[in-house]
Structure formats: C-alpha cells, structure tokens
PDB file of C-alpha atoms in Angstrom:
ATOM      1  CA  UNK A1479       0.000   0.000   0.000  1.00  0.00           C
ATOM      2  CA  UNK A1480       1.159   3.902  -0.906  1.00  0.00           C
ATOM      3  CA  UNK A1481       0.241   7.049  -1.023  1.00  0.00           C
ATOM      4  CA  UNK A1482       1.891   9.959  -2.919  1.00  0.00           C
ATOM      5  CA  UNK A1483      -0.404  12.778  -1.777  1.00  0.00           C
ATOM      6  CA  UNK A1484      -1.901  11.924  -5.190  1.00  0.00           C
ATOM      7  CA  UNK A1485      -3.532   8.623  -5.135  1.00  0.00           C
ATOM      8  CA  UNK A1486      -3.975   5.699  -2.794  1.00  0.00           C
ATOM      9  CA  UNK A1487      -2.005   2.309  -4.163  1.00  0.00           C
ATOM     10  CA  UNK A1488      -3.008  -1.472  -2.812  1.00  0.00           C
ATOM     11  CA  UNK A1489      -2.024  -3.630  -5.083  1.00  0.00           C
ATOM     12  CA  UNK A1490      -1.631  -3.122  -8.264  1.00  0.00           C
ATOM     13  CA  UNK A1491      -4.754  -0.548  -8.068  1.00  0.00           C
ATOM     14  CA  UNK A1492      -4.610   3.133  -8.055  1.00  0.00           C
ATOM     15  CA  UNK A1493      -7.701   5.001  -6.607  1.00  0.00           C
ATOM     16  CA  UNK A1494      -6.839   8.656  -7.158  1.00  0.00           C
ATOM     17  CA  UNK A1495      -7.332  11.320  -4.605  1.00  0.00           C
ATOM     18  CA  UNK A1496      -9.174  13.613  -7.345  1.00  0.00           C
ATOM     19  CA  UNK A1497     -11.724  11.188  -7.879  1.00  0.00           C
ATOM     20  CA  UNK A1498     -12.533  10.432  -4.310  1.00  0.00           C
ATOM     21  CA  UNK A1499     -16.126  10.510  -3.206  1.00  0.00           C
ATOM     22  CA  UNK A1500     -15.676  13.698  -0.797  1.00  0.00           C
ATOM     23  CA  UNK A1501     -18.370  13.759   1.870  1.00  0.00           C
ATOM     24  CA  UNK A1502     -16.431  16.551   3.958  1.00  0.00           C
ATOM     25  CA  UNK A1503     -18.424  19.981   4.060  1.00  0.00           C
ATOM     26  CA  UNK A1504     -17.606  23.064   2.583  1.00  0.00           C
ATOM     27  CA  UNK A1505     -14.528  25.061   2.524  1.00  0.00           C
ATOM     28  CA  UNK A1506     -13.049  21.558   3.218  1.00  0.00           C
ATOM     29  CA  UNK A1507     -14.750  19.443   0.559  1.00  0.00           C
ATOM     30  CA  UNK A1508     -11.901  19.670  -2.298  1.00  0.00           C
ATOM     31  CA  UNK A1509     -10.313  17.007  -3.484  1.00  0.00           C
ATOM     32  CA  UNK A1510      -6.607  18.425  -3.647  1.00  0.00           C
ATOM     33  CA  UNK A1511      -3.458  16.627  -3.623  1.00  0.00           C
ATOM     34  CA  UNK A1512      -1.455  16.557  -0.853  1.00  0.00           C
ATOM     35  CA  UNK A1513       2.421  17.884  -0.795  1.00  0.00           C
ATOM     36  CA  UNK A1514       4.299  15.789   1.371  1.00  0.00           C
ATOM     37  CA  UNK A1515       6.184  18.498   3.112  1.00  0.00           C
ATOM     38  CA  UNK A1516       2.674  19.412   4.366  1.00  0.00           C
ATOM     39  CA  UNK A1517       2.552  16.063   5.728  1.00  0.00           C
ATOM     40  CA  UNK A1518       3.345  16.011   9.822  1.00  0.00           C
ATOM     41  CA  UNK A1519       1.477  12.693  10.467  1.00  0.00           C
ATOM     42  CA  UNK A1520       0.000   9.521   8.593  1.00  0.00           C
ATOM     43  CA  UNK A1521      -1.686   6.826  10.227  1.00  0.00           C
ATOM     44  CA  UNK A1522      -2.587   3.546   8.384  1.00  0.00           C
ATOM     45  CA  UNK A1523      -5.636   1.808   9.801  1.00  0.00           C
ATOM     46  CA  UNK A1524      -6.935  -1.425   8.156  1.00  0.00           C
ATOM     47  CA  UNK A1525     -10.099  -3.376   8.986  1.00  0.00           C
ATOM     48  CA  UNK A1526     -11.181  -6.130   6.840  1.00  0.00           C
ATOM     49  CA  UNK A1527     -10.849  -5.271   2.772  1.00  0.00           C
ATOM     50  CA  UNK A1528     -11.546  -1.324   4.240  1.00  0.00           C
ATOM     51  CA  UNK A1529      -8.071   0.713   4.292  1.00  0.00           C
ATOM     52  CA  UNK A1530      -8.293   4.139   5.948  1.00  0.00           C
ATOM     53  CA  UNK A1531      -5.324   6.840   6.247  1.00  0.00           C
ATOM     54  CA  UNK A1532      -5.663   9.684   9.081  1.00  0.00           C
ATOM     55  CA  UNK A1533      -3.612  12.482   7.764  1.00  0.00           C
ATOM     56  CA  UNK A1534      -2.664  15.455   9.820  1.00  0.00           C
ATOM     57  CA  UNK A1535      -0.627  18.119   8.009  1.00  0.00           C
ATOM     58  CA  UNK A1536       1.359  20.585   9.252  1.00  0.00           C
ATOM     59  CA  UNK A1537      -0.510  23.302  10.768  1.00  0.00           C
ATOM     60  CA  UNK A1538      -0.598  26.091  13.895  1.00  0.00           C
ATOM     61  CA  UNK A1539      -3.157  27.320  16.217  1.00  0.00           C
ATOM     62  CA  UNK A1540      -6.166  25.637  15.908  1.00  0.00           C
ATOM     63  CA  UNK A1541      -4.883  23.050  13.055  1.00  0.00           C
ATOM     64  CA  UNK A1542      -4.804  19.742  15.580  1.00  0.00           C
ATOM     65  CA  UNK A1543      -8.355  19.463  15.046  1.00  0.00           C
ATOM     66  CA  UNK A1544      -8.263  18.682  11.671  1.00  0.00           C
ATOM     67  CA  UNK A1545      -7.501  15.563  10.107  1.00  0.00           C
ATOM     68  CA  UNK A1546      -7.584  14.858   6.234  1.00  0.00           C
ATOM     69  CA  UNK A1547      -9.218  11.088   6.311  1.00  0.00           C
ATOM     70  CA  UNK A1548      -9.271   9.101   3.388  1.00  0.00           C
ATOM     71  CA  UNK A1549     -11.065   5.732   3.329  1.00  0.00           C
ATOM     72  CA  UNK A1550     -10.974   2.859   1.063  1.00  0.00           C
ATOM     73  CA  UNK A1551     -14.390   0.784   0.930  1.00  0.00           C
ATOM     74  CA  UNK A1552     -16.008  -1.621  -1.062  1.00  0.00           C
ATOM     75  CA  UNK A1553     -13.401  -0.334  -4.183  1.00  0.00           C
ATOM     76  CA  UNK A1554     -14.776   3.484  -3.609  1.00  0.00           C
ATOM     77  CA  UNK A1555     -12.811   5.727  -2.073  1.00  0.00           C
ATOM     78  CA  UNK A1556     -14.037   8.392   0.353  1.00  0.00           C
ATOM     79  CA  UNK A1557     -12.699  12.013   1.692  1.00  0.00           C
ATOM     80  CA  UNK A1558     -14.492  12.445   5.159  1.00  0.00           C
ATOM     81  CA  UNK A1559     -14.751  15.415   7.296  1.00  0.00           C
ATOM     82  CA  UNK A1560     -11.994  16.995   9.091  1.00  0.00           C
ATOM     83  CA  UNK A1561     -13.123  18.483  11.992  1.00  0.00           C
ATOM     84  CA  UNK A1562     -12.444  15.960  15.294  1.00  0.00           C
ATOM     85  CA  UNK A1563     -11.841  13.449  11.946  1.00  0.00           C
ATOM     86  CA  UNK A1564     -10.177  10.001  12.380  1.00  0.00           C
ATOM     87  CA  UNK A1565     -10.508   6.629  11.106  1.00  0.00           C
ATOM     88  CA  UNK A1566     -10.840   5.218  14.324  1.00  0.00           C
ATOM     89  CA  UNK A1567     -14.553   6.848  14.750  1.00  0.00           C
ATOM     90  CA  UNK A1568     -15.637   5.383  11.496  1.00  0.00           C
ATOM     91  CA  UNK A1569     -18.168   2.301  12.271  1.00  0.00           C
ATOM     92  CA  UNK A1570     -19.727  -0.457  10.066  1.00  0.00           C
ATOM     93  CA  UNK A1571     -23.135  -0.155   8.838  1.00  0.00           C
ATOM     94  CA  UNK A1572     -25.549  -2.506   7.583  1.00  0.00           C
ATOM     95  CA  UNK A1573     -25.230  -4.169   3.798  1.00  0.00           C
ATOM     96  CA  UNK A1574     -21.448  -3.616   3.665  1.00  0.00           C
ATOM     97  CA  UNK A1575     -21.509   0.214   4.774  1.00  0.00           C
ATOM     98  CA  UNK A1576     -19.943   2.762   6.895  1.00  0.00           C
ATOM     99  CA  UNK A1577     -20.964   5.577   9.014  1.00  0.00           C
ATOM    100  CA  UNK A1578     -18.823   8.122  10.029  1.00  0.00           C
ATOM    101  CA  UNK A1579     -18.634  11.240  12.263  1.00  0.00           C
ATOM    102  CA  UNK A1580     -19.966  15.024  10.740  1.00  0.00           C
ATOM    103  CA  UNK A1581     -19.312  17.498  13.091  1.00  0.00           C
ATOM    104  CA  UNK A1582     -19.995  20.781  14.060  1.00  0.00           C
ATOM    105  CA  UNK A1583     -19.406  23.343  16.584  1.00  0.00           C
ATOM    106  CA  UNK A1584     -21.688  24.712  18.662  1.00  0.00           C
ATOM    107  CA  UNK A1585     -22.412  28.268  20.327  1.00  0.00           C
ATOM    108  CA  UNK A1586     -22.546  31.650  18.666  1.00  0.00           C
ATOM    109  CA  UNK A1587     -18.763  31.710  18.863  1.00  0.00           C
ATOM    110  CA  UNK A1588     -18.305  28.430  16.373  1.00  0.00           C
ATOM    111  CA  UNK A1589     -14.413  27.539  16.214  1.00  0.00           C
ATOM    112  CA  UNK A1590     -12.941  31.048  17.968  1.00  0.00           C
ATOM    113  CA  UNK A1591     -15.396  29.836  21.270  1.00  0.00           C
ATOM    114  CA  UNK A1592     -17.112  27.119  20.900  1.00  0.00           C
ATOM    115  CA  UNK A1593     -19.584  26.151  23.742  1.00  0.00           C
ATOM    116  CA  UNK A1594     -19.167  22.095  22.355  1.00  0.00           C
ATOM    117  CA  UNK A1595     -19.892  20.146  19.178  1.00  0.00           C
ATOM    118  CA  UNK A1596     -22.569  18.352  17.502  1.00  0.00           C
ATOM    119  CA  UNK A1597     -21.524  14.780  16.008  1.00  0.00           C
ATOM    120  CA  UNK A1598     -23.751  13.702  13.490  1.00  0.00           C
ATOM    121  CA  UNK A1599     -23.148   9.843  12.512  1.00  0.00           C
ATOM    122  CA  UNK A1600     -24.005   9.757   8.604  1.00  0.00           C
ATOM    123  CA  UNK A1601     -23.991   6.682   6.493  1.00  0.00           C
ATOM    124  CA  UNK A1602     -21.773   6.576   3.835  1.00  0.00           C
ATOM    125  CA  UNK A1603     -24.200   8.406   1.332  1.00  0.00           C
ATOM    126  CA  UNK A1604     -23.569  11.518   3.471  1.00  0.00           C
ATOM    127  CA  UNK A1605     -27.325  12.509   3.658  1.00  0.00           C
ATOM    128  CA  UNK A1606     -29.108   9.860   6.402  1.00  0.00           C
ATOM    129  CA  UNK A1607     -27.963  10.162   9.881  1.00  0.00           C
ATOM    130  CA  UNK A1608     -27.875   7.367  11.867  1.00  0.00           C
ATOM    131  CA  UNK A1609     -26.752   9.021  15.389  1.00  0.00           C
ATOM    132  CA  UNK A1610     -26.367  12.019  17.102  1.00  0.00           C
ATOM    133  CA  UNK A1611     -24.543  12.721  20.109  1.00  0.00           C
ATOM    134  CA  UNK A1612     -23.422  16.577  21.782  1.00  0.00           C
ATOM    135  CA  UNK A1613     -20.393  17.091  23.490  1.00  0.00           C
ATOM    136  CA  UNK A1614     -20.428  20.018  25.511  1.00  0.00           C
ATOM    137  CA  UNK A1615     -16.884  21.751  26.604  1.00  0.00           C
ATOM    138  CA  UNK A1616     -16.618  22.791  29.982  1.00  0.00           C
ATOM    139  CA  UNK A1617     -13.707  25.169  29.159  1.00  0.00           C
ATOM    140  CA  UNK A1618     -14.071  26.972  25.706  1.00  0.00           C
ATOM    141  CA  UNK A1619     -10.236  26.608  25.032  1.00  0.00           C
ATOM    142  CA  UNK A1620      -9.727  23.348  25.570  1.00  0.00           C
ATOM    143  CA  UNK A1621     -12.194  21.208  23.097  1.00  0.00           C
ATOM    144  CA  UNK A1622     -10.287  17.806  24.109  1.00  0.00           C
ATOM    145  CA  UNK A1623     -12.172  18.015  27.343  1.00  0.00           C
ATOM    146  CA  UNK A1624     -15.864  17.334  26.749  1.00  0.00           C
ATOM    147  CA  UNK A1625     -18.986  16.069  28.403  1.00  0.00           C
ATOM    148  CA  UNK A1626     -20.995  13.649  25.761  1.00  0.00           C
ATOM    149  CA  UNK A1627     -24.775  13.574  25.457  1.00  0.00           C
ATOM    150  CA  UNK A1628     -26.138  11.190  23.387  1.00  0.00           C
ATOM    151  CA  UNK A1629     -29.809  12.190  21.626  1.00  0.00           C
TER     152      UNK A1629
END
C-alpha cells in the first residue's frame, strides 16, 4: 500500500485522490493533492478489505483538530470530514456500509469559542444520519475536554 499525496495504491490498483467521493463539508470538501512536506502525520488503519489513512498536516493554532481522512471501501474511495476526523470513529453499517462522524461546533462563537460540538453519525451516502450525540466543553479553550450527550 502507498500514497503519494496523489492517489492511494493497494495492489496493483490506483484510486486517485481527485476522484474520491468527498463527503467533507464546505470550505473543506476539495479534493486536492497533498504535498508531502505538508505532511506532519499519517496513520494507516486497516479493517477487513476497508483501508483508511488519518492524515494530519502541518498546521498552527487551531490546526490539531483537523484531520484529512481518506477511506478505502467496497473499491470506492471516500474524503471524510476533518473536523475531530479520524478513522478510528468510522463504524460499520448494515449491507457492507460505513458511518462516520460530521461534526460541528456549537455556540454563537463556532471555532474562535465554541460552547461544544454536535456529532452527526451519517452513512456513507452523506445525507441519512444514523446518530447524534453533543459534546459540551466545559472550558471553551480546551475542546479535548468534553462532556458527551447522546440524543
């Protein structure tokens, strides 16, 4: 398996990056390739015939809480959100699917203050949600501490 910021390589197969299904939400939702200088981290996870790559690029200030993941399923491949992203949240879904986190802050200040964050589980056709939980954040500057309310 490879990755040259371009494509994603298993076998003799080459899925590339530009052609990715991209379920992340605006201003995030292109399809770019990646520069490997702009690469910090890359995590390979691999469950069953799924491959998934968490990819954190180098970044300041608020930048740790976003993580380019790009999952290969069922011969598709996927560009999920960034926000909180990671393979390790992604779950199995009925008839060979996936769900996977879509979040969001919450609070009138959004990123800059956010009072917590909505995580919306979506199945993989990035439309029906199939859980919702709230995590509220006891100190506005820290989002890595949370409470979690499930709905």
């Amino acid at each position: 398996m490879a990755f040259d910021g371009e494509a994603l390589v298993v076998g003799t197969q080459r899925w590339p990056l530009s052609r990715a299904i991209n379920l992340a939400p605006a201003p995030w939702n292109d399809n770019a390739p990646i520069a490997a200088e702009n690469v910090a981290v890359m995590t390979l996870w691999h469950r069953g015939n799924s491959v998934c790559l968490d990819i954190r690029q180098v970044s300041s200030g608020k930048g740790d809480r976003y993580t380019k993941v790009v999952l290969l399923h069922e011969k598709r491949l996927y560009v999920l959100p960034p926000l909180f992203g990671t393979c390790a949240a992604i779950r199995e879904a009925p008839h060979h699917g996936f769900s996977y986190p879509s979040n969001t802050y919450l609070g009138a200040g959004m990123e800059s203050d956010p009072e917590g964050l909505q995580v919306d589980y979506l199945l993989s056709d990035g439309i029906t949600r199939v859980e919702r939980y709230r995590l509220r954040f006891p100190d506005h500057d820290n989002p890595f501490v949370f409470e979690a309310m499930r709905e």
